[in-house]
PDB file of C-alpha atoms and ligand atoms in Angstrom:
ATOM      1  CA  MET V  25     127.490 138.246 118.805  1.00 80.00           C
ATOM      2  CA  LYS V  26     125.089 140.639 120.494  1.00 81.00           C
ATOM      3  CA  ARG V  27     121.659 139.482 119.377  1.00 90.00           C
ATOM      4  CA  TYR V  28     121.118 136.118 121.054  1.00 92.00           C
ATOM      5  CA  ARG V  29     121.875 134.541 124.395  1.00 94.00           C
ATOM      6  CA  HIS V  30     124.917 132.361 123.824  1.00 94.00           C
ATOM      7  CA  ARG V  31     128.090 130.865 125.163  1.00 95.00           C
ATOM      8  CA  THR V  32     131.385 130.018 123.480  1.00 96.00           C
ATOM      9  CA  VAL V  33     131.941 126.264 123.222  1.00 97.00           C
ATOM     10  CA  LEU V  34     135.217 126.209 121.245  1.00 97.00           C
ATOM     11  CA  GLY V  35     137.682 129.060 120.786  1.00 97.00           C
ATOM     12  CA  GLU V  36     140.059 129.426 117.859  1.00 97.00           C
ATOM     13  CA  GLU V  37     142.905 127.552 119.521  1.00 98.00           C
ATOM     14  CA  GLU V  38     140.671 124.660 120.607  1.00 98.00           C
ATOM     15  CA  LEU V  39     139.254 124.400 117.096  1.00 98.00           C
ATOM     16  CA  SER V  40     142.751 124.270 115.676  1.00 98.00           C
ATOM     17  CA  GLU V  41     143.757 121.489 118.089  1.00 98.00           C
ATOM     18  CA  ALA V  42     140.578 119.536 117.347  1.00 98.00           C
ATOM     19  CA  LEU V  43     141.346 119.744 113.615  1.00 98.00           C
ATOM     20  CA  ASP V  44     144.923 118.564 114.169  1.00 98.00           C
ATOM     21  CA  GLY V  45     143.565 115.472 115.920  1.00 98.00           C
ATOM     22  CA  LEU V  46     140.968 114.860 113.220  1.00 98.00           C
ATOM     23  CA  ALA V  47     143.568 115.119 110.429  1.00 98.00           C
ATOM     24  CA  GLU V  48     145.816 112.652 112.253  1.00 98.00           C
ATOM     25  CA  ARG V  49     142.998 110.090 112.472  1.00 98.00           C
ATOM     26  CA  LEU V  50     141.873 110.720 108.907  1.00 98.00           C
ATOM     27  CA  ILE V  51     145.211 110.504 107.071  1.00 97.00           C
ATOM     28  CA  PRO V  52     145.553 106.685 107.366  1.00 97.00           C
ATOM     29  CA  MET V  53     141.969 106.310 106.066  1.00 97.00           C
ATOM     30  CA  LEU V  54     142.872 108.232 102.912  1.00 97.00           C
ATOM     31  CA  ALA V  55     145.868 106.139 101.873  1.00 93.00           C
ATOM     32  CA  GLY V  56     145.852 105.340  98.152  1.00 86.00           C
ATOM     33  CA  PRO V  57     145.435 107.402  95.006  1.00 81.00           C
ATOM     34  CA  GLU V  58     142.658 109.592  93.674  1.00 89.00           C
ATOM     35  CA  VAL V  59     141.070 111.217  96.715  1.00 97.00           C
ATOM     36  CA  THR V  60     138.460 113.912  96.020  1.00 98.00           C
ATOM     37  CA  ALA V  61     137.621 116.136  98.995  1.00 98.00           C
ATOM     38  CA  ILE V  62     133.975 117.248  98.821  1.00 98.00           C
ATOM     39  CA  PRO V  63     132.637 119.757 101.371  1.00 98.00           C
ATOM     40  CA  VAL V  64     128.874 120.139 101.700  1.00 97.00           C
ATOM     41  CA  LEU V  65     128.212 123.801 100.910  1.00 95.00           C
ATOM     42  CA  GLY V  66     127.898 126.160 102.598  1.00 89.00           C
ATOM     43  CA  GLY V  67     128.291 124.995 106.245  1.00 93.00           C
ATOM     44  CA  ALA V  68     131.425 122.899 105.667  1.00 97.00           C
ATOM     45  CA  MET V  69     133.272 125.644 103.802  1.00 96.00           C
ATOM     46  CA  ILE V  70     135.373 127.006 106.665  1.00 98.00           C
ATOM     47  CA  PHE V  71     135.982 123.659 108.354  1.00 98.00           C
ATOM     48  CA  ALA V  72     136.972 122.049 105.032  1.00 98.00           C
ATOM     49  CA  ALA V  73     139.348 124.885 104.140  1.00 98.00           C
ATOM     50  CA  ASP V  74     141.183 124.349 107.417  1.00 98.00           C
ATOM     51  CA  LEU V  75     141.064 120.530 107.274  1.00 98.00           C
ATOM     52  CA  VAL V  76     142.347 120.034 103.694  1.00 98.00           C
ATOM     53  CA  ARG V  77     145.401 122.147 104.505  1.00 98.00           C
ATOM     54  CA  ARG V  78     146.286 119.507 107.118  1.00 98.00           C
ATOM     55  CA  LEU V  79     145.977 116.627 104.598  1.00 97.00           C
ATOM     56  CA  PRO V  80     148.646 115.397 102.154  1.00 95.00           C
ATOM     57  CA  ALA V  81     149.050 117.330  98.898  1.00 94.00           C
ATOM     58  CA  GLY V  82     147.564 115.898  95.724  1.00 93.00           C
ATOM     59  CA  LEU V  83     143.887 115.609  96.524  1.00 97.00           C
ATOM     60  CA  VAL V  84     141.302 117.134  94.215  1.00 98.00           C
ATOM     61  CA  MET V  85     138.546 119.375  95.562  1.00 98.00           C
ATOM     62  CA  ASP V  86     134.993 119.578  94.365  1.00 98.00           C
ATOM     63  CA  PHE V  87     131.688 120.584  95.977  1.00 98.00           C
ATOM     64  CA  ILE V  88     128.161 119.433  96.678  1.00 98.00           C
ATOM     65  CA  ARG V  89     125.360 121.631  97.966  1.00 97.00           C
ATOM     66  CA  ILE V  90     122.539 120.078  99.934  1.00 92.00           C
ATOM     67  CA  GLN V  91     120.024 122.110 101.799  1.00 75.00           C
ATOM     68  CA  THR V  92     117.799 120.912 104.607  1.00 69.00           C
ATOM     69  CA  TYR V  93     117.319 123.962 106.776  1.00 52.00           C
ATOM     70  CA  GLY V  94     114.810 126.804 106.394  1.00 47.00           C
ATOM     71  CA  GLY V  95     114.391 129.414 109.083  1.00 46.00           C
ATOM     72  CA  SER V  96     114.046 127.125 112.069  1.00 52.00           C
ATOM     73  CA  THR V  97     116.557 125.173 114.149  1.00 53.00           C
ATOM     74  CA  SER V  98     114.975 121.825 113.171  1.00 52.00           C
ATOM     75  CA  PRO V  99     115.106 120.179 109.748  1.00 49.00           C
ATOM     76  CA  GLU V 100     111.901 120.911 107.896  1.00 51.00           C
ATOM     77  CA  LYS V 101     112.453 119.732 104.330  1.00 57.00           C
ATOM     78  CA  ALA V 102     113.961 116.679 102.684  1.00 76.00           C
ATOM     79  CA  ALA V 103     117.664 116.839 101.838  1.00 81.00           C
ATOM     80  CA  LYS V 104     118.333 117.240  98.099  1.00 86.00           C
ATOM     81  CA  PRO V 105     121.450 118.205  96.165  1.00 95.00           C
ATOM     82  CA  ASP V 106     121.125 121.396  94.137  1.00 93.00           C
ATOM     83  CA  TRP V 107     124.824 121.658  93.186  1.00 96.00           C
ATOM     84  CA  THR V 108     126.775 118.537  92.317  1.00 98.00           C
ATOM     85  CA  PRO V 109     130.464 117.821  91.642  1.00 98.00           C
ATOM     86  CA  ASN V 110     132.016 117.305  88.237  1.00 98.00           C
ATOM     87  CA  PRO V 111     131.426 113.578  87.382  1.00 98.00           C
ATOM     88  CA  GLU V 112     135.091 113.015  86.522  1.00 98.00           C
ATOM     89  CA  ASN V 113     136.067 113.952  90.084  1.00 98.00           C
ATOM     90  CA  VAL V 114     133.715 111.339  91.576  1.00 98.00           C
ATOM     91  CA  LYS V 115     133.359 108.307  89.289  1.00 98.00           C
ATOM     92  CA  GLY V 116     135.676 105.558  90.537  1.00 97.00           C
ATOM     93  CA  LYS V 117     137.232 107.908  93.113  1.00 97.00           C
ATOM     94  CA  HIS V 118     137.589 107.771  96.884  1.00 98.00           C
ATOM     95  CA  CYS V 119     135.523 110.743  98.091  1.00 98.00           C
ATOM     96  CA  LEU V 120     136.157 112.472 101.397  1.00 98.00           C
ATOM     97  CA  LEU V 121     132.748 113.944 102.189  1.00 98.00           C
ATOM     98  CA  MET V 122     132.930 116.757 104.746  1.00 98.00           C
ATOM     99  CA  ASP V 123     130.241 118.605 106.657  1.00 98.00           C
ATOM    100  CA  ASP V 124     130.097 120.985 109.572  1.00 98.00           C
ATOM    101  CA  ILE V 125     127.756 118.851 111.692  1.00 98.00           C
ATOM    102  CA  LEU V 126     126.184 115.406 111.655  1.00 98.00           C
ATOM    103  CA  ASP V 127     122.821 116.008 113.293  1.00 96.00           C
ATOM    104  CA  THR V 128     119.736 114.058 112.124  1.00 95.00           C
ATOM    105  CA  GLY V 129     121.971 112.486 109.460  1.00 96.00           C
ATOM    106  CA  ARG V 130     119.656 113.241 106.536  1.00 95.00           C
ATOM    107  CA  THR V 131     122.074 115.552 104.719  1.00 95.00           C
ATOM    108  CA  LEU V 132     125.050 113.184 104.765  1.00 97.00           C
ATOM    109  CA  THR V 133     122.895 110.125 104.054  1.00 97.00           C
ATOM    110  CA  GLU V 134     121.633 111.800 100.887  1.00 96.00           C
ATOM    111  CA  ALA V 135     125.081 113.173  99.953  1.00 97.00           C
ATOM    112  CA  ARG V 136     126.696 109.734 100.373  1.00 98.00           C
ATOM    113  CA  ARG V 137     123.892 107.994  98.461  1.00 97.00           C
ATOM    114  CA  TYR V 138     124.173 110.526  95.650  1.00 97.00           C
ATOM    115  CA  LEU V 139     127.952 110.145  95.301  1.00 98.00           C
ATOM    116  CA  LEU V 140     127.869 106.330  95.414  1.00 98.00           C
ATOM    117  CA  GLU V 141     124.637 105.522  93.569  1.00 98.00           C
ATOM    118  CA  GLU V 142     124.113 108.384  91.150  1.00 97.00           C
ATOM    119  CA  MET V 143     127.733 109.332  90.482  1.00 98.00           C
ATOM    120  CA  GLY V 144     129.607 106.022  90.865  1.00 98.00           C
ATOM    121  CA  ALA V 145     132.094 106.925  93.610  1.00 98.00           C
ATOM    122  CA  ALA V 146     134.309 103.954  94.542  1.00 97.00           C
ATOM    123  CA  LYS V 147     134.201 104.795  98.248  1.00 97.00           C
ATOM    124  CA  VAL V 148     132.946 107.560 100.534  1.00 98.00           C
ATOM    125  CA  THR V 149     134.669 108.474 103.799  1.00 98.00           C
ATOM    126  CA  ILE V 150     132.789 110.949 106.010  1.00 98.00           C
ATOM    127  CA  ALA V 151     134.516 113.552 108.185  1.00 98.00           C
ATOM    128  CA  VAL V 152     132.587 116.105 110.227  1.00 98.00           C
ATOM    129  CA  LEU V 153     133.578 118.890 112.553  1.00 98.00           C
ATOM    130  CA  ILE V 154     130.816 118.076 115.041  1.00 98.00           C
ATOM    131  CA  ASP V 155     128.980 114.854 115.769  1.00 98.00           C
ATOM    132  CA  LYS V 156     125.653 115.452 117.550  1.00 97.00           C
ATOM    133  CA  PRO V 157     124.133 111.962 117.915  1.00 97.00           C
ATOM    134  CA  VAL V 158     121.190 112.978 120.109  1.00 96.00           C
ATOM    135  CA  ARG V 159     118.948 114.011 117.189  1.00 94.00           C
ATOM    136  CA  ARG V 160     119.968 111.232 114.769  1.00 96.00           C
ATOM    137  CA  ALA V 161     116.917 110.221 112.693  1.00 95.00           C
ATOM    138  CA  VAL V 162     118.617 107.870 110.210  1.00 95.00           C
ATOM    139  CA  SER V 163     121.343 105.327 110.810  1.00 96.00           C
ATOM    140  CA  ILE V 164     124.649 106.924 109.799  1.00 98.00           C
ATOM    141  CA  GLU V 165     127.974 107.522 111.538  1.00 98.00           C
ATOM    142  CA  ALA V 166     130.957 109.644 110.555  1.00 98.00           C
ATOM    143  CA  ASP V 167     134.227 107.812 109.905  1.00 98.00           C
ATOM    144  CA  ALA V 168     135.897 110.612 111.865  1.00 98.00           C
ATOM    145  CA  PHE V 169     134.805 113.739 113.733  1.00 98.00           C
ATOM    146  CA  ALA V 170     136.655 116.570 115.458  1.00 98.00           C
ATOM    147  CA  VAL V 171     134.290 116.977 118.438  1.00 98.00           C
ATOM    148  CA  GLN V 172     131.174 115.278 119.758  1.00 98.00           C
ATOM    149  CA  TYR V 173     128.395 116.908 121.762  1.00 97.00           C
ATOM    150  CA  LEU V 174     125.946 114.699 123.582  1.00 96.00           C
ATOM    151  CA  GLU V 175     123.653 117.631 124.446  1.00 93.00           C
ATOM    152  CA  ASP V 176     121.262 119.078 121.886  1.00 92.00           C
ATOM    153  CA  LEU V 177     123.116 122.361 121.349  1.00 93.00           C
ATOM    154  CA  PHE V 178     122.261 124.782 118.551  1.00 95.00           C
ATOM    155  CA  LEU V 179     125.631 125.912 117.291  1.00 97.00           C
ATOM    156  CA  VAL V 180     126.739 128.831 115.153  1.00 97.00           C
ATOM    157  CA  GLY V 181     130.088 130.138 113.962  1.00 98.00           C
ATOM    158  CA  TYR V 182     133.010 128.550 112.117  1.00 98.00           C
ATOM    159  CA  GLY V 183     130.710 127.830 109.157  1.00 97.00           C
ATOM    160  CA  LEU V 184     127.485 127.043 111.027  1.00 97.00           C
ATOM    161  CA  ASP V 185     124.657 129.485 110.570  1.00 96.00           C
ATOM    162  CA  TYR V 186     121.376 130.609 112.014  1.00 94.00           C
ATOM    163  CA  ARG V 187     119.181 131.896 109.184  1.00 92.00           C
ATOM    164  CA  GLY V 188     122.278 132.429 107.071  1.00 92.00           C
ATOM    165  CA  HIS V 189     124.153 134.518 109.633  1.00 95.00           C
ATOM    166  CA  TYR V 190     127.215 133.980 111.856  1.00 96.00           C
ATOM    167  CA  ARG V 191     129.128 131.578 109.581  1.00 97.00           C
ATOM    168  CA  ASN V 192     132.100 133.963 109.707  1.00 96.00           C
ATOM    169  CA  LEU V 193     132.559 133.927 113.491  1.00 97.00           C
ATOM    170  CA  PRO V 194     136.035 132.468 114.127  1.00 97.00           C
ATOM    171  CA  HIS V 195     134.828 130.387 117.097  1.00 96.00           C
ATOM    172  CA  LEU V 196     131.924 128.072 117.816  1.00 98.00           C
ATOM    173  CA  LEU V 197     129.031 129.371 119.916  1.00 97.00           C
ATOM    174  CA  ALA V 198     125.958 127.636 121.351  1.00 97.00           C
ATOM    175  CA  LEU V 199     122.778 129.722 121.166  1.00 96.00           C
ATOM    176  CA  GLU V 200     120.332 129.278 123.996  1.00 93.00           C
ATOM    177  CA  THR V 201     116.995 128.092 122.583  1.00 92.00           C
ATOM    178  CA  GLY V 202     113.524 128.549 124.036  1.00 92.00           C
ATOM    179  CA  ASP V 203     110.595 126.118 124.223  1.00 91.00           C
ATOM    180  CA  ASP V 204     109.849 126.823 120.549  1.00 91.00           C
ATOM    181  CA  GLY V 205     113.370 125.668 119.613  1.00 88.00           C
ATOM    182  CA  LEU V 206     114.324 129.160 118.477  1.00 92.00           C
ATOM    183  CA  PRO V 207     117.265 131.200 119.788  1.00 93.00           C
ATOM    184  CA  VAL V 208     116.396 133.508 122.660  1.00 93.00           C
ATOM    185  CA  PRO V 209     117.090 137.199 121.907  1.00 92.00           C
ATOM    186  CA  ARG V 210     119.473 138.884 124.289  1.00 88.00           C
ATOM    187  CA  THR V 211     118.037 141.660 126.438  1.00 78.00           C
ATOM    188  CA  ALA V 212     119.900 144.481 128.142  1.00 62.00           C
ATOM    189  CA  GLU V 213     119.731 142.593 131.481  1.00 59.00           C
ATOM    190  CA  SER V 214     120.964 139.188 130.266  1.00 55.00           C
ATOM    191  CA  SER V 215     124.355 138.073 131.411  1.00 50.00           C
ATOM    192  CA  PHE V 216     124.375 134.791 129.390  1.00 47.00           C
TER     193      PHE V 216
HETATM  194  P1  IMP S   3     121.338 116.854 109.363  1.00 94.45           P
HETATM  195  O1  IMP S   3     120.879 116.650 107.960  1.00 94.45           O
HETATM  196  O2  IMP S   3     120.211 117.006 110.322  1.00 94.45           O
HETATM  197  O3  IMP S   3     122.389 115.882 109.843  1.00 94.45           O
HETATM  198  O4  IMP S   3     121.949 118.283 109.465  1.00 94.45           O
HETATM  199  C1  IMP S   3     123.030 118.665 108.796  1.00 94.45           C
HETATM  200  C2  IMP S   3     122.875 120.112 108.404  1.00 94.45           C
HETATM  201  O5  IMP S   3     121.968 120.819 109.250  1.00 94.45           O
HETATM  202  C3  IMP S   3     124.219 120.755 108.565  1.00 94.45           C
HETATM  203  O6  IMP S   3     124.854 120.799 107.308  1.00 94.45           O
HETATM  204  C4  IMP S   3     123.879 122.117 109.086  1.00 94.45           C
HETATM  205  O7  IMP S   3     123.801 123.021 108.005  1.00 94.45           O
HETATM  206  C5  IMP S   3     122.521 122.028 109.705  1.00 94.45           C
HETATM  207  N1  IMP S   3     122.596 121.994 111.178  1.00 94.45           N
HETATM  208  C6  IMP S   3     122.378 120.946 111.996  1.00 94.45           C
HETATM  209  N2  IMP S   3     122.568 121.276 113.277  1.00 94.45           N
HETATM  210  C7  IMP S   3     122.930 122.573 113.277  1.00 94.45           C
HETATM  211  C8  IMP S   3     123.299 123.495 114.317  1.00 94.45           C
HETATM  212  O8  IMP S   3     123.371 123.183 115.520  1.00 94.45           O
HETATM  213  N3  IMP S   3     123.592 124.754 113.911  1.00 94.45           N
HETATM  214  C9  IMP S   3     123.560 125.154 112.605  1.00 94.45           C
HETATM  215  N4  IMP S   3     123.253 124.320 111.608  1.00 94.45           N
HETATM  216  C10 IMP S   3     122.931 123.047 111.938  1.00 94.45           C
HETATM  217 MG1   MG S   4     124.870 122.842 106.174  1.00 94.45          MG
END
């Protein structure tokens, strides 16, 4: 990452350990038949791929896509699904809803509401890679998270993007943001 001032917050090994811990806490919550694992596309893609491989065999996977972010680092539109799972994977099923980060909470509130109210899920359990409670705008908590940050960090990598980029970084970085909330470009002199 050369373009923006940043620091690494979790390396590959730390991410792997955090996911081991999350899977351990999650497994007892998923006891019983008919679990459908549903990542929120696209941010949860990498996290979910690594998490489901730590969960017992037999679950079904399906996908929901909800978009809230435009070009800024703050939510600027309402959360709405534009890709929804196959109804037979949700109706009457225990859904494990996964996202990269629980920030304002709007995305997961809408995803959970949609699965329960519009698609008839029996139960929704929420697992996120990162819990960032400081910007919560609606009342929602994850059933389990891998890491929690109490500072208002803008994170990229391991699935999280800035304007669509950096999802494929294998570690998690925090971008330094300026007064406008936007990442600060890196200059030749910066050491950050
Ligand atoms: P929420 O609806 O505000 O809880 O935000 C959830 C969505 O916003 C996530 O699925 C992310 O795509 C995006 N998001 C929130 N915080 C960050 C961040 O720090 N970096 C990148 N994306 C973020
Ligand atoms: Mg996302």
